[in-house]
GROMACS .gro file of C-alpha atoms in nm:
model
  293
    1MET     CA    1  -0.304  -2.503   1.798
    2SER     CA    2  -0.342  -2.398   2.166
    3THR     CA    3  -0.065  -2.353   2.434
    4GLU     CA    4  -0.170  -2.630   2.711
    5HIS     CA    5  -0.229  -2.490   3.071
    6ASN     CA    6  -0.296  -2.730   3.342
    7GLU     CA    7  -0.164  -2.627   3.656
    8SER     CA    8  -0.349  -2.951   3.844
    9ALA     CA    9  -0.189  -3.178   3.638
   10PRO     CA   10   0.106  -3.404   3.823
   11LYS     CA   11   0.413  -3.272   3.851
   12ARG     CA   12   0.619  -3.452   3.554
   13HIS     CA   13   1.044  -3.472   3.527
   14LEU     CA   14   1.197  -3.412   3.200
   15PRO     CA   15   1.330  -3.705   2.946
   16GLY     CA   16   1.702  -3.751   3.053
   17HIS     CA   17   1.861  -3.659   2.748
   18ILE     CA   18   1.694  -3.320   2.787
   19VAL     CA   19   1.782  -3.257   3.146
   20ALA     CA   20   2.193  -3.371   3.045
   21ALA     CA   21   2.160  -3.096   2.744
   22LEU     CA   22   2.020  -2.818   3.025
   23ALA     CA   23   2.314  -2.917   3.279
   24GLN     CA   24   2.588  -2.875   2.945
   25ALA     CA   25   2.383  -2.555   2.837
   26GLY     CA   26   2.556  -2.289   3.048
   27SER     CA   27   2.458  -2.072   3.356
   28PRO     CA   28   2.092  -1.968   3.462
   29ALA     CA   29   2.183  -1.637   3.273
   30ASP     CA   30   2.123  -1.791   2.971
   31SER     CA   31   1.769  -1.881   3.051
   32ALA     CA   32   1.501  -1.726   2.874
   33GLY     CA   33   1.429  -1.339   2.818
   34GLN     CA   34   1.807  -1.292   2.767
   35SER     CA   35   1.856  -1.238   2.400
   36TRP     CA   36   2.065  -1.461   2.205
   37ASP     CA   37   2.201  -1.217   1.937
   38GLY     CA   38   2.531  -1.213   1.837
   39ARG     CA   39   2.645  -1.487   2.049
   40ASP     CA   40   2.845  -1.750   1.933
   41LEU     CA   41   2.671  -2.077   1.934
   42SER     CA   42   3.019  -2.297   1.836
   43GLY     CA   43   3.263  -2.460   2.004
   44GLU     CA   44   3.367  -2.482   2.429
   45GLY     CA   45   3.164  -2.294   2.652
   46ASN     CA   46   2.827  -2.304   2.374
   47PRO     CA   47   2.542  -2.129   2.608
   48LEU     CA   48   2.249  -2.337   2.431
   49HIS     CA   49   2.404  -2.674   2.335
   50ASN     CA   50   2.709  -2.896   2.296
   51PHE     CA   51   2.671  -2.921   1.888
   52ASP     CA   52   3.028  -2.820   1.804
   53LYS     CA   53   3.083  -2.581   1.530
   54ASP     CA   54   2.692  -2.523   1.510
   55ASP     CA   55   2.576  -2.167   1.463
   56GLY     CA   56   2.224  -2.230   1.518
   57SER     CA   57   2.078  -2.193   1.194
   58ALA     CA   58   1.835  -2.458   1.032
   59ASP     CA   59   1.957  -2.806   0.908
   60ALA     CA   60   2.021  -2.767   0.499
   61LYS     CA   61   1.861  -3.082   0.446
   62VAL     CA   62   1.579  -3.039   0.642
   63MET     CA   63   1.504  -2.706   0.515
   64ALA     CA   64   1.577  -2.853   0.126
   65ALA     CA   65   1.312  -3.118   0.177
   66LEU     CA   66   1.042  -2.873   0.300
   67THR     CA   67   1.176  -2.658   0.028
   68GLU     CA   68   1.075  -2.942  -0.219
   69LEU     CA   69   0.752  -3.040  -0.026
   70GLN     CA   70   0.639  -2.706  -0.110
   71ALA     CA   71   0.718  -2.703  -0.474
   72GLY     CA   72   0.514  -2.994  -0.537
   73ARG     CA   73   0.843  -3.207  -0.591
   74GLY     CA   74   0.913  -3.368  -0.249
   75SER     CA   75   0.737  -3.609   0.040
   76GLU     CA   76   0.662  -3.611   0.384
   77LEU     CA   77   0.897  -3.944   0.352
   78GLU     CA   78   1.206  -3.727   0.216
   79VAL     CA   79   1.122  -3.471   0.508
   80HIS     CA   80   1.147  -3.770   0.767
   81LYS     CA   81   1.459  -3.877   0.632
   82ALA     CA   82   1.643  -3.538   0.643
   83MET     CA   83   1.492  -3.514   1.004
   84SER     CA   84   1.655  -3.836   1.088
   85SER     CA   85   1.980  -3.665   1.130
   86ALA     CA   86   1.889  -3.335   1.218
   87ARG     CA   87   1.982  -3.105   1.485
   88VAL     CA   88   1.641  -2.926   1.627
   89PHE     CA   89   1.565  -2.694   1.868
   90VAL     CA   90   1.306  -2.791   2.170
   91ALA     CA   91   1.119  -2.537   2.422
   92VAL     CA   92   1.188  -2.551   2.765
   93VAL     CA   93   1.003  -2.322   3.027
   94ALA     CA   94   1.024  -2.277   3.421
   95GLN     CA   95   0.719  -2.336   3.617
   96LEU     CA   96   0.625  -2.325   3.944
   97GLY     CA   97   0.639  -2.630   4.123
   98GLU     CA   98   0.570  -2.753   4.481
   99GLU     CA   99   0.658  -2.512   4.786
  100ALA     CA  100   0.945  -2.582   4.976
  101MET     CA  101   0.957  -2.599   5.342
  102GLY     CA  102   1.192  -2.324   5.497
  103ASP     CA  103   1.362  -2.308   5.820
  104HIS     CA  104   1.137  -2.308   6.137
  105GLY     CA  105   0.864  -2.517   5.930
  106PHE     CA  106   0.774  -2.191   5.744
  107ALA     CA  107   0.644  -2.209   5.346
  108ALA     CA  108   0.958  -2.086   5.131
  109ASP     CA  109   0.898  -1.972   4.782
  110LYS     CA  110   0.793  -2.246   4.517
  111GLU     CA  111   1.060  -2.436   4.366
  112ALA     CA  112   1.057  -2.367   3.940
  113ASP     CA  113   1.098  -2.714   3.773
  114MET     CA  114   1.175  -2.697   3.394
  115ALA     CA  115   0.908  -2.799   3.171
  116LEU     CA  116   0.897  -2.895   2.805
  117VAL     CA  117   0.632  -2.702   2.610
  118LYS     CA  118   0.352  -2.880   2.483
  119ILE     CA  119   0.061  -2.769   2.247
  120LYS     CA  120  -0.310  -2.951   2.172
  121ALA     CA  121  -0.376  -2.997   1.884
  122PRO     CA  122  -0.725  -2.968   1.724
  123ASP     CA  123  -0.835  -3.311   1.733
  124GLY     CA  124  -0.724  -3.304   2.104
  125ARG     CA  125  -0.397  -3.475   2.094
  126MET     CA  126  -0.082  -3.377   2.253
  127ALA     CA  127   0.213  -3.233   2.060
  128LEU     CA  128   0.584  -3.127   2.102
  129PRO     CA  129   0.674  -2.806   1.909
  130ILE     CA  130   1.008  -2.847   1.767
  131PHE     CA  131   1.236  -2.568   1.566
  132THR     CA  132   1.466  -2.554   1.330
  133THR     CA  133   1.616  -2.208   1.437
  134VAL     CA  134   1.681  -2.054   1.779
  135GLU     CA  135   1.486  -1.697   1.579
  136ARG     CA  136   1.150  -1.922   1.539
  137LEU     CA  137   1.141  -2.046   1.839
  138GLN     CA  138   1.171  -1.723   2.054
  139ALA     CA  139   0.970  -1.575   1.794
  140TRP     CA  140   0.650  -1.836   1.863
  141HIS     CA  141   0.781  -1.816   2.248
  142LYS     CA  142   0.965  -1.536   2.397
  143GLU     CA  143   0.997  -1.675   2.745
  144ALA     CA  144   1.112  -2.053   2.666
  145ARG     CA  145   1.459  -2.114   2.673
  146PRO     CA  146   1.590  -2.325   2.338
  147VAL     CA  147   1.769  -2.649   2.394
  148ALA     CA  148   1.927  -2.849   2.082
  149VAL     CA  149   1.874  -3.196   2.025
  150PHE     CA  150   1.898  -3.425   1.744
  151ALA     CA  151   1.558  -3.498   1.608
  152PRO     CA  152   1.499  -3.843   1.692
  153ARG     CA  153   1.581  -3.732   2.070
  154ALA     CA  154   1.298  -3.480   2.058
  155ALA     CA  155   1.098  -3.769   1.927
  156LEU     CA  156   1.163  -3.984   2.248
  157SER     CA  157   1.068  -3.689   2.433
  158ALA     CA  158   0.753  -3.638   2.255
  159VAL     CA  159   0.687  -4.026   2.319
  160SER     CA  160   0.755  -3.988   2.672
  161GLU     CA  161   0.520  -3.723   2.758
  162ASP     CA  162   0.246  -3.873   2.563
  163CYS     CA  163   0.278  -3.642   2.260
  164GLN     CA  164   0.124  -3.824   1.947
  165LEU     CA  165   0.254  -3.543   1.701
  166LEU     CA  166   0.597  -3.350   1.635
  167VAL     CA  167   0.533  -2.969   1.511
  168LEU     CA  168   0.803  -2.842   1.353
  169ASP     CA  169   0.831  -2.460   1.317
  170PRO     CA  170   0.498  -2.374   1.455
  171GLY     CA  171   0.374  -1.980   1.371
  172SER     CA  172   0.636  -1.975   1.072
  173GLU     CA  173   0.594  -1.969   0.710
  174PHE     CA  174   0.540  -2.315   0.675
  175THR     CA  175   0.439  -2.565   0.964
  176PHE     CA  176   0.493  -2.943   0.917
  177VAL     CA  177   0.346  -3.178   1.124
  178LEU     CA  178   0.505  -3.545   1.181
  179ARG     CA  179   0.218  -3.764   1.271
  180ARG     CA  180   0.224  -4.045   1.521
  181PRO     CA  181   0.381  -4.311   1.327
  182GLY     CA  182   0.651  -4.079   1.183
  183VAL     CA  183   0.733  -3.998   1.534
  184TRP     CA  184   0.748  -4.347   1.657
  185ASN     CA  185   0.961  -4.395   1.355
  186LEU     CA  186   1.194  -4.143   1.404
  187ALA     CA  187   1.252  -4.221   1.788
  188LYS     CA  188   1.350  -4.577   1.667
  189GLN     CA  189   1.606  -4.426   1.407
  190ILE     CA  190   1.406  -4.625   1.149
  191GLU     CA  191   1.264  -4.518   0.789
  192TRP     CA  192   0.888  -4.413   0.806
  193ILE     CA  193   0.655  -4.464   0.465
  194PRO     CA  194   0.324  -4.296   0.499
  195SER     CA  195   0.084  -4.559   0.525
  196TYR     CA  196  -0.091  -4.419   0.216
  197GLN     CA  197   0.247  -4.517   0.004
  198ASN     CA  198   0.316  -4.832   0.201
  199GLN     CA  199   0.275  -5.167   0.007
  200GLN     CA  200   0.265  -5.350   0.320
  201ILE     CA  201  -0.045  -5.175   0.443
  202ALA     CA  202  -0.189  -5.223   0.105
  203ASN     CA  203  -0.138  -5.601   0.170
  204LEU     CA  204  -0.298  -5.571   0.487
  205VAL     CA  205  -0.564  -5.424   0.368
  206GLN     CA  206  -0.622  -5.671   0.081
  207ASN     CA  207  -0.564  -5.934   0.311
  208ALA     CA  208  -0.861  -5.820   0.554
  209THR     CA  209  -1.088  -5.765   0.209
  210GLU     CA  210  -1.089  -6.152   0.109
  211GLY     CA  211  -1.444  -6.310   0.098
  212PHE     CA  212  -1.636  -6.003   0.048
  213THR     CA  213  -1.757  -6.071  -0.329
  214GLN     CA  214  -1.971  -5.746  -0.376
  215LEU     CA  215  -1.623  -5.580  -0.322
  216GLN     CA  216  -1.471  -5.515  -0.658
  217ALA     CA  217  -1.163  -5.255  -0.549
  218VAL     CA  218  -1.014  -5.103  -0.238
  219LYS     CA  219  -0.758  -4.795  -0.322
  220LEU     CA  220  -0.569  -4.644  -0.080
  221ALA     CA  221  -0.478  -4.261  -0.125
  222PRO     CA  222  -0.360  -3.975   0.119
  223GLY     CA  223  -0.633  -3.862   0.348
  224ARG     CA  224  -0.824  -3.482   0.383
  225GLY     CA  225  -0.579  -3.416   0.657
  226VAL     CA  226  -0.228  -3.513   0.488
  227GLY     CA  227  -0.224  -3.158   0.290
  228SER     CA  228  -0.151  -2.849   0.450
  229ARG     CA  229  -0.103  -2.474   0.366
  230THR     CA  230   0.138  -2.232   0.443
  231LYS     CA  231   0.094  -1.902   0.587
  232ASP     CA  232  -0.007  -1.707   0.301
  233GLY     CA  233  -0.235  -2.009   0.184
  234GLN     CA  234  -0.039  -2.200  -0.020
  235VAL     CA  235  -0.177  -2.567  -0.045
  236VAL     CA  236   0.113  -2.808   0.040
  237LEU     CA  237   0.064  -3.187  -0.038
  238GLY     CA  238   0.212  -3.307   0.318
  239GLY     CA  239   0.300  -3.158   0.696
  240GLY     CA  240  -0.093  -3.191   0.792
  241SER     CA  241  -0.217  -3.361   1.129
  242GLY     CA  242  -0.451  -3.619   0.938
  243PRO     CA  243  -0.674  -3.806   0.899
  244GLU     CA  244  -0.334  -3.948   0.725
  245LEU     CA  245  -0.530  -4.281   0.547
  246ASN     CA  246  -0.788  -4.293   0.299
  247LEU     CA  247  -0.942  -4.596   0.202
  248GLN     CA  248  -1.162  -4.611  -0.113
  249PHE     CA  249  -1.442  -4.909  -0.139
  250VAL     CA  250  -1.593  -4.998  -0.473
  251PHE     CA  251  -1.908  -5.190  -0.462
  252ALA     CA  252  -1.998  -5.422  -0.740
  253GLN     CA  253  -2.324  -5.258  -0.906
  254GLY     CA  254  -2.636  -5.368  -0.713
  255THR     CA  255  -2.485  -5.337  -0.361
  256SER     CA  256  -2.716  -5.159  -0.102
  257PRO     CA  257  -2.607  -4.899   0.130
  258SER     CA  258  -2.694  -5.135   0.412
  259GLN     CA  259  -2.487  -5.386   0.250
  260ALA     CA  260  -2.170  -5.155   0.166
  261GLN     CA  261  -2.190  -5.060   0.542
  262GLU     CA  262  -2.236  -5.368   0.690
  263ILE     CA  263  -1.900  -5.493   0.475
  264THR     CA  264  -1.725  -5.176   0.561
  265SER     CA  265  -1.743  -5.240   0.888
  266ALA     CA  266  -1.663  -5.580   0.893
  267ILE     CA  267  -1.327  -5.479   0.766
  268GLN     CA  268  -1.252  -5.202   0.972
  269GLY     CA  269  -1.308  -5.470   1.220
  270ARG     CA  270  -1.025  -5.713   1.107
  271LEU     CA  271  -0.801  -5.419   1.091
  272SER     CA  272  -0.821  -5.276   1.423
  273GLN     CA  273  -0.736  -5.632   1.541
  274ASN     CA  274  -0.411  -5.614   1.320
  275SER     CA  275  -0.145  -5.453   1.556
  276GLU     CA  276   0.071  -5.381   1.256
  277PHE     CA  277  -0.170  -5.168   1.080
  278THR     CA  278  -0.280  -4.998   1.379
  279GLU     CA  279   0.056  -4.864   1.470
  280ALA     CA  280   0.151  -4.760   1.099
  281VAL     CA  281  -0.165  -4.601   1.006
  282ASP     CA  282  -0.229  -4.274   1.226
  283SER     CA  283  -0.569  -4.220   1.158
  284LEU     CA  284  -0.789  -4.339   0.887
  285GLU     CA  285  -1.097  -4.228   0.670
  286LEU     CA  286  -1.348  -4.426   0.444
  287SER     CA  287  -1.510  -4.321   0.102
  288LEU     CA  288  -1.790  -4.592  -0.054
  289HIS     CA  289  -1.824  -4.578  -0.436
  290SER     CA  290  -1.991  -4.786  -0.672
  291ALA     CA  291  -1.824  -4.924  -0.982
  292PRO     CA  292  -1.937  -4.779  -1.297
  293SER     CA  293  -2.224  -4.957  -1.496
   0.00000   0.00000   0.00000
């Protein structure tokens, strides 16, 4: 992923809850570039945030869910559950805004605006990076200022900034990507069931296939992009940016390729007009198979 640099983009304002967190985070002397090593992050006068008794370390439930996922025993659903009550850090940087007009009509130095750091995913979508610890944030972006928020608030920020992905701990040993439906549900503070495990989505797909006698079965499976890798190359069955859902169509013997393609296109058309399906499925891939003889 690459950091977004767009000097011609229109000026954007930070979400209100991020502004409030910054206002309560201490004086400008605690901004990016100053070491947080050895600082007490708990209690009143907290230089980073208002999370009382918070030492800035990673949320234990999130780390446990990520560990289980990497070990092959956990799931994306469990990571989402852990994030629903977790504190995370977002990265905020100062960027030059418009020139201010000084006394006697002379242009003064440009004003500095605070902005959330966003990144661009390989598929072109915008993503909001979030971090489990201050150390991981500053290892990734040394000039950024860490601001602590609850993960659902970070998801709200992502939505308001037109980001479809949350990227947890980019640049670390394991980076977990939460895709758009998970981001939206986290922002709404409701449970998220990945589409490939969601029985309601399976029912919608089944309804969309009615009337096609050549189609013998439809199976839902994780898309090729659901999986991810740790920094050392270990395959993890979750945390990828997509495609999220793989629909496997099994056609009767004798169905021609053109017939199979026509049926598949018709089913896609039905699903694309179903708002419940399009909101719950981040990205889709199709696999066409012939039934065994």
